[in-house]
Coordinates of C-alpha atoms and ligand atoms in Angstrom, one line a residue:
X1 CA 19.0 46.3 5.8
X2 CA 20.6 42.7 5.1
X3 CA 18.7 41.2 2.1
X4 CA 18.8 37.9 2.8
X5 CA 17.6 34.9 0.6
X6 CA 16.6 31.3 2.0
X7 CA 15.7 28.7 -0.6
X8 CA 14.0 25.9 0.3
X9 CA 10.5 26.2 2.0
X10 CA 11.1 23.5 4.3
X11 CA 10.6 23.1 8.0
X12 CA 14.5 24.3 8.2
X13 CA 14.7 27.6 5.7
X14 CA 10.9 28.4 7.5
X15 CA 12.1 27.5 10.8
X16 CA 15.7 30.0 9.4
X17 CA 13.3 32.3 8.4
X18 CA 10.9 32.7 12.0
X19 CA 13.7 32.8 14.1
X20 CA 15.8 35.3 12.3
X21 CA 13.0 37.7 12.3
X22 CA 12.0 37.2 15.8
X23 CA 16.3 37.9 16.0
X24 CA 16.7 40.4 14.9
X25 CA 13.2 41.7 13.7
X26 CA 13.7 44.8 10.6
X27 CA 17.2 44.6 10.6
X28 CA 16.9 42.4 7.7
X29 CA 14.8 42.0 4.7
X30 CA 13.9 37.9 4.3
X31 CA 13.1 36.2 1.1
X32 CA 12.4 33.1 0.7
X33 CA 12.6 30.5 -2.6
X34 CA 11.4 26.8 -3.8
X35 CA 10.6 25.1 -6.6
X36 CA 7.9 23.9 -5.8
X37 CA 4.3 25.1 -5.9
X38 CA 4.1 24.6 -1.7
X39 CA 5.1 24.7 1.5
X40 CA 6.5 21.4 3.5
X41 CA 9.3 20.0 1.2
X42 CA 9.2 17.0 2.6
X43 CA 6.6 16.8 5.5
X44 CA 4.3 17.1 2.6
X45 CA 0.7 16.8 2.4
X46 CA -1.7 16.2 -0.1
X47 CA -4.8 16.5 -1.8
X48 CA -6.1 14.5 -4.3
X49 CA -5.6 15.8 -8.0
X50 CA -10.1 16.4 -8.1
X51 CA -11.4 17.4 -4.4
X52 CA -9.7 20.0 -1.5
X53 CA -11.4 18.6 0.9
X54 CA -9.2 15.3 1.6
X55 CA -6.3 15.1 2.0
X56 CA -2.9 13.1 3.2
X57 CA 1.1 13.3 4.7
X58 CA 2.8 11.7 1.6
X59 CA 6.0 12.3 3.5
X60 CA 6.8 12.9 7.7
X61 CA 4.3 11.1 9.5
X62 CA 4.8 13.0 13.1
X63 CA 6.7 14.3 15.6
X64 CA 8.6 12.3 18.6
X65 CA 10.3 14.3 20.9
X66 CA 12.7 12.3 22.9
X67 CA 12.6 13.0 26.7
X68 CA 15.8 15.5 25.9
X69 CA 15.0 17.3 23.2
X70 CA 11.5 17.7 24.8
X71 CA 13.7 19.9 26.9
X72 CA 16.6 21.4 24.9
X73 CA 13.4 22.2 22.3
X74 CA 10.6 23.0 24.4
X75 CA 9.8 26.3 23.4
X76 CA 9.4 24.6 20.0
X77 CA 7.1 21.9 20.8
X78 CA 4.3 24.7 23.7
X79 CA 4.8 27.6 20.6
X80 CA 3.1 24.1 18.4
X81 CA 1.4 22.8 21.2
X82 CA -0.6 25.7 22.0
X83 CA -1.8 27.0 18.2
X84 CA -3.4 23.9 17.8
X85 CA -0.3 23.1 15.2
X86 CA 0.2 19.9 17.4
X87 CA -1.1 17.5 19.2
X88 CA -0.2 14.4 21.7
X89 CA -0.4 11.2 19.1
X90 CA -1.6 8.3 21.6
X91 CA -3.8 6.0 19.1
X92 CA -1.8 2.5 18.7
X93 CA 1.4 2.7 16.3
X94 CA 2.0 -1.4 15.4
X95 CA 5.5 -2.5 15.3
X96 CA 6.7 0.5 17.4
X97 CA 8.4 0.7 20.0
X98 CA 9.0 3.9 21.2
X99 CA 12.2 4.7 23.1
X100 CA 11.1 5.2 27.3
X101 CA 10.9 9.4 27.7
X102 CA 10.2 9.5 24.3
X103 CA 6.5 11.0 23.3
X104 CA 4.4 11.1 19.6
X105 CA 3.1 14.0 18.4
X106 CA 0.7 14.3 15.1
X107 CA -0.9 17.0 13.2
X108 CA -4.1 17.5 13.6
X109 CA -4.0 20.3 9.5
X110 CA -1.1 18.0 8.2
X111 CA 2.5 17.9 8.5
X112 CA 3.1 20.7 6.5
X113 CA 0.8 23.3 9.0
X114 CA 4.1 23.1 11.2
X115 CA 5.9 24.8 8.8
X116 CA 3.3 26.5 7.5
X117 CA 3.2 27.7 11.2
X118 CA 6.9 28.8 11.5
X119 CA 6.7 30.4 7.6
X120 CA 3.4 32.6 8.5
X121 CA 5.4 33.8 11.8
X122 CA 8.8 34.5 9.5
X123 CA 7.2 37.8 7.9
X124 CA 8.9 36.8 4.6
X125 CA 8.4 37.4 1.2
X126 CA 7.2 33.9 0.3
X127 CA 7.9 33.2 -3.5
X128 CA 7.4 29.2 -5.0
X129 CA 7.6 28.7 -8.4
X130 CA 10.9 29.8 -7.9
X131 CA 14.1 27.3 -9.1
X132 CA 17.3 28.4 -8.0
X133 CA 20.0 26.9 -10.8
X134 CA 22.9 29.0 -10.4
X135 CA 24.9 30.8 -7.7
X136 CA 27.8 33.6 -8.1
X137 CA 30.0 35.9 -6.2
X138 CA 29.5 39.9 -7.6
X139 CA 31.8 41.6 -4.8
X140 CA 29.8 41.5 -1.6
X141 CA 26.4 40.0 -3.0
X142 CA 25.3 36.5 -3.9
X143 CA 24.0 36.6 -7.3
X144 CA 21.4 33.6 -7.5
X145 CA 19.9 33.1 -10.9
X146 CA 16.7 30.9 -11.6
X147 CA 15.3 28.8 -13.5
X148 CA 13.0 31.1 -15.0
X149 CA 16.5 32.6 -17.2
X150 CA 16.5 35.8 -14.9
X151 CA 18.5 36.4 -11.3
X152 CA 18.4 38.6 -8.6
X153 CA 21.0 39.9 -5.7
X154 CA 21.5 39.3 -2.2
X155 CA 23.5 40.2 0.5
X156 CA 23.2 36.4 2.3
X157 CA 21.8 33.3 1.4
X158 CA 20.8 30.7 3.2
X159 CA 20.5 27.2 1.1
X160 CA 18.9 24.6 2.6
X161 CA 18.0 21.8 -0.5
X162 CA 19.5 18.2 0.3
X163 CA 23.4 17.8 -0.6
X164 CA 22.4 16.3 -4.1
X165 CA 21.0 19.2 -5.2
X166 CA 23.2 22.1 -3.3
X167 CA 26.1 20.3 -5.4
X168 CA 24.4 20.5 -8.8
X169 CA 24.3 24.4 -8.6
X170 CA 25.5 25.8 -11.5
X171 CA 28.5 28.7 -10.4
X172 CA 30.9 28.8 -7.3
X173 CA 29.2 26.3 -4.7
X174 CA 27.6 23.7 -6.4
X175 CA 29.4 22.2 -10.2
X176 CA 32.5 23.8 -9.6
X177 CA 33.1 23.6 -6.1
X178 CA 34.9 26.4 -6.6
X179 CA 34.3 28.6 -3.0
X180 CA 34.3 24.3 -1.6
X181 CA 37.9 23.5 0.5
X182 CA 38.6 20.3 -0.5
X183 CA 37.5 19.2 3.7
X184 CA 34.1 20.4 2.4
X185 CA 33.8 18.6 -0.1
X186 CA 35.0 15.5 1.1
X187 CA 31.8 16.5 4.2
X188 CA 29.5 17.0 1.0
X189 CA 30.1 13.6 -0.6
X190 CA 29.7 11.6 2.9
X191 CA 26.3 12.3 3.0
X192 CA 23.2 9.4 2.0
X193 CA 19.7 9.7 2.0
X194 CA 17.3 6.5 1.3
X195 CA 15.6 6.4 -1.8
X196 CA 11.1 5.5 -0.8
X197 CA 8.0 6.0 -2.5
X198 CA 5.1 7.4 -1.3
X199 CA 1.3 6.7 -2.6
X200 CA -1.8 8.0 -0.9
X201 CA -5.1 6.2 -0.9
X202 CA -8.8 8.8 -0.6
X203 CA -12.2 6.7 0.0
X204 CA -15.6 7.8 -0.4
X205 CA -17.4 9.1 2.9
X206 CA -19.2 5.7 3.5
X207 CA -15.9 4.0 4.4
X208 CA -15.1 3.0 7.2
X209 CA -11.2 0.7 8.2
X210 CA -11.5 -2.4 9.7
X211 CA -7.8 -2.3 11.5
X212 CA -7.6 -1.0 14.8
X213 CA -4.4 1.6 14.1
X214 CA -3.7 4.7 13.4
X215 CA -0.1 3.1 12.0
X216 CA 2.0 0.1 11.3
X217 CA 5.4 -0.3 10.6
X218 CA 5.2 -4.1 8.1
X219 CA 8.2 -6.1 9.1
X220 CA 9.8 -8.7 6.8
X221 CA 7.9 -7.1 3.6
X222 CA 10.5 -6.0 0.6
X223 CA 8.1 -3.9 -0.2
X224 CA 6.0 -1.9 2.2
X225 CA 7.3 -0.5 5.0
X226 CA 4.8 1.1 6.9
X227 CA 1.2 2.2 6.5
X228 CA -0.9 5.0 8.0
X229 CA -4.9 4.8 8.6
X230 CA -3.4 8.8 7.8
X231 CA -7.3 10.6 8.8
X232 CA -6.9 8.6 11.7
X233 CA -4.0 9.4 12.7
X234 CA -4.7 13.2 12.2
X235 CA -8.6 12.8 14.3
X236 CA -9.9 14.0 11.3
X237 CA -13.4 14.2 11.5
X238 CA -14.8 11.3 8.4
X239 CA -18.5 12.1 8.4
X240 CA -18.6 14.5 5.3
X241 CA -14.9 13.6 3.8
X242 CA -13.9 10.1 4.1
X243 CA -10.6 8.3 5.1
X244 CA -7.0 8.5 4.1
X245 CA -4.2 5.9 3.9
X246 CA -1.1 6.3 3.2
X247 CA 1.8 4.0 2.0
X248 CA 5.8 4.0 2.4
X249 CA 7.8 1.7 0.4
X250 CA 10.4 -0.4 2.3
X251 CA 14.0 0.9 1.5
X252 CA 15.4 -1.6 -0.5
X253 CA 12.1 -1.3 -3.1
X254 CA 13.4 2.6 -3.0
X255 CA 16.8 1.5 -4.0
X256 CA 15.8 -1.2 -6.2
X257 CA 13.1 1.0 -8.7
X258 CA 14.3 4.7 -8.5
X259 CA 15.0 5.1 -11.9
X260 CA 11.9 4.0 -12.4
X261 CA 8.2 6.4 -13.4
X262 CA 6.0 6.9 -10.5
X263 CA 3.4 5.5 -12.5
X264 CA 5.2 2.6 -13.1
X265 CA 6.0 1.2 -9.6
X266 CA 2.5 2.8 -8.1
X267 CA 1.0 -1.2 -9.6
X268 CA 3.2 -2.7 -7.8
X269 CA 3.0 -1.2 -4.4
X270 CA -0.9 -1.1 -4.8
X271 CA -0.3 -4.8 -5.2
X272 CA 1.5 -5.8 -2.2
X273 CA -0.4 -3.5 0.1
X274 CA -3.9 -5.1 -1.4
X275 CA -1.7 -8.3 -0.4
X276 CA -1.5 -7.5 3.4
X277 CA -5.4 -5.7 3.4
X278 CA -7.4 -7.5 1.7
X279 CA -10.2 -5.6 2.7
X280 CA -9.2 -2.2 1.8
X281 CA -12.5 -1.1 -0.2
X282 CA -11.1 0.4 -3.3
X283 CA -10.5 4.6 -3.2
X284 CA -11.9 7.0 -4.7
X285 CA -8.9 8.6 -5.8
X286 CA -4.8 8.0 -5.5
X287 CA -1.2 9.9 -5.1
X288 CA 2.5 8.3 -5.7
X289 CA 5.3 10.3 -5.3
X290 CA 9.3 9.0 -4.9
X291 CA 11.3 10.3 -2.9
X292 CA 14.9 10.7 -4.6
X293 CA 16.3 12.4 -1.2
X294 CA 14.5 11.0 1.6
X295 CA 15.8 10.3 5.0
X296 CA 19.2 11.1 5.2
X297 CA 21.4 8.4 6.4
X298 CA 24.7 9.2 6.8
X299 CA 24.7 13.0 7.1
X300 CA 27.7 16.3 6.7
X301 CA 30.7 14.4 9.2
X302 CA 31.9 17.1 11.9
X303 CA 29.3 20.0 10.9
X304 CA 26.8 20.1 13.3
X305 CA 24.2 22.0 11.8
X306 CA 25.2 24.2 8.9
X307 CA 28.5 24.7 6.7
X308 CA 29.7 27.9 5.7
X309 CA 31.3 28.4 2.6
X310 CA 32.8 32.0 3.1
X311 CA 31.9 35.0 5.4
X312 CA 31.2 38.4 2.9
X313 CA 28.9 37.6 1.1
X314 CA 27.5 35.5 3.6
X315 CA 26.4 31.6 2.0
X316 CA 26.0 29.1 4.9
X317 CA 24.2 25.2 3.9
X318 CA 22.0 23.7 6.0
X319 CA 18.5 21.2 6.3
X320 CA 19.4 17.2 8.2
X321 CA 22.2 16.4 5.5
X322 CA 23.8 18.5 8.8
X323 CA 22.0 17.2 11.4
X324 CA 19.3 14.5 11.6
X325 CA 16.6 13.2 9.5
X326 CA 13.6 14.8 11.8
X327 CA 12.0 17.1 13.1
X328 CA 14.8 18.6 15.7
X329 CA 17.6 17.8 13.3
X330 CA 15.9 20.3 10.9
X331 CA 15.7 22.8 14.7
X332 CA 19.3 22.2 15.3
X333 CA 19.7 23.1 11.7
X334 CA 17.4 25.9 12.1
X335 CA 19.6 27.3 15.2
X336 CA 23.2 26.7 14.5
X337 CA 22.7 29.0 10.4
X338 CA 20.6 31.8 12.7
X339 CA 24.0 32.1 15.0
X340 CA 25.8 32.7 11.8
X341 CA 23.2 34.7 10.3
X342 CA 23.8 36.8 13.7
X343 CA 27.6 36.9 13.2
X344 CA 27.6 37.9 10.1
X345 CA 24.2 40.8 9.7
Ligands
FAD401 C1 9.4 9.5 3.9 C2 10.0 10.8 4.5 C3 9.1 9.7 5.9 C4 10.1 10.3 7.0 N1 8.9 10.1 8.0 C5 9.3 11.2 9.6 C6 8.8 11.3 10.3 O1 7.6 10.4 10.4 N2 9.2 12.6 11.5 C7 10.3 13.9 11.7 O2 10.6 14.2 12.4 N3 10.7 13.4 10.7 C8 10.2 12.4 9.4 N4 11.1 12.5 7.8 C9 12.4 13.3 7.8 C10 11.6 15.0 7.3 O3 10.5 15.3 6.5 C11 13.1 16.2 7.0 O4 14.0 15.6 8.1 C12 12.1 17.1 6.8 O5 11.7 17.7 6.7 C13 14.0 18.3 6.0 O6 13.2 19.2 6.1 P1 14.4 20.2 5.1 O7 13.6 21.7 5.1 O8 15.4 20.7 5.4 O9 14.2 20.1 4.7 P2 13.1 19.6 2.4 O10 11.9 19.1 3.4 O11 13.3 19.2 1.8 O12 13.2 21.2 2.3 C14 14.0 21.7 1.4 C15 13.5 22.5 -0.2 O13 14.1 22.5 -1.0 C16 13.4 23.0 -2.3 N5 14.0 22.7 -3.1 C17 15.3 22.0 -3.5 N6 16.1 22.2 -4.7 C18 15.5 23.7 -4.8 C19 16.1 24.4 -6.0 N7 17.0 24.8 -6.8 N8 15.2 25.7 -5.8 C20 14.7 25.6 -4.7 N9 14.0 25.2 -3.9 C21 14.5 23.8 -4.1 C22 12.2 21.3 -2.2 O14 11.1 22.1 -2.9 C23 11.8 21.8 -0.8 O15 10.7 22.2 -0.6 C24 10.0 11.9 7.2 C25 10.8 12.0 5.8 C26 10.7 11.1 4.3 C27 10.6 11.8 2.9

């Protein structure tokens, strides 16, 4: 039985694990490592530090299926809809121009529930707080080093973290780039991500939002580009737990403040938010997140879905940088990596 390590419990890694299990049944032993303390990656659903009942989506907000992807990824959409993970999102999104034939979906339990669904289907051995720091070829297998200092060997490795984090790894792939061809190095060097801050505000149970929208794109504001009435968006039962609101900063703001601590940036974002929504009550709890690698602005050129660095032992790179930055981009990457894994294993 081949031991396959998937690094990253975001959507691409989780879906890849799930598809691999379905296609190869008991021929593979799948292990998933993530450096974070929970699932989701950039589809993260956060809780306030002092409560376990409220939650808010700090990264991805909702899923838009274009007519073409609704057809080609029909099985993924119908699986998530029939299991109740996805629901149609028909509330008002102010400032959004939806293309003809496209449809929005939301996740009643938060965006990380999509990732959790595929992970639980994968039957993979899942480990959090496993931070990969190095990758070394050892004959027919890969030695994968962890920040904790120890290492483990696998027959095949799949990396799904953002490209700059792959290139930071020690060993044969990252910093020394021994195994990457000149063309692969050039392709990876072209990837560009936007950066953003996201702030979630959690309110007391008696708070009712007075504005009519579930989400709003803010035009011509240098600080804030998007606000979501997160609990309304997810149709969460509010009477007991209180609503939540999420703010995303603009790309220029993210770039300008990228090297600052989130504690320093949070007051600037909140001041601007209360300029935009002067009637908003004070929250009881706040959570701020810096997305250094938010959405992919330029993906890996000429590389649909994945990049195979080595056939034996297999090392394959994937994630939204190898397709595009949304649900369907991750599905494309996972499908493309599945083909490589099936052929190799
Ligand atoms: C603010 C924001 C808004 C967005 N809005 C939308 C939206 O509305 N709709 C939509 O469809 N998409 C949206 N996206 C894009 C979407 O979230 C991403 O395309 C998708 O989540 C990427 O998934 P992934 O698995 O490829 O990567 P990731 O989710 O980044 O997963 C990679 C994982 O690797 C882990 N990792 C990194 N380095 C290491 C290491 N060295 N060792 C171990 N683990 C490691 C990380 O912790 C992470 O969990 C948004 C993204 C952001 C940030």
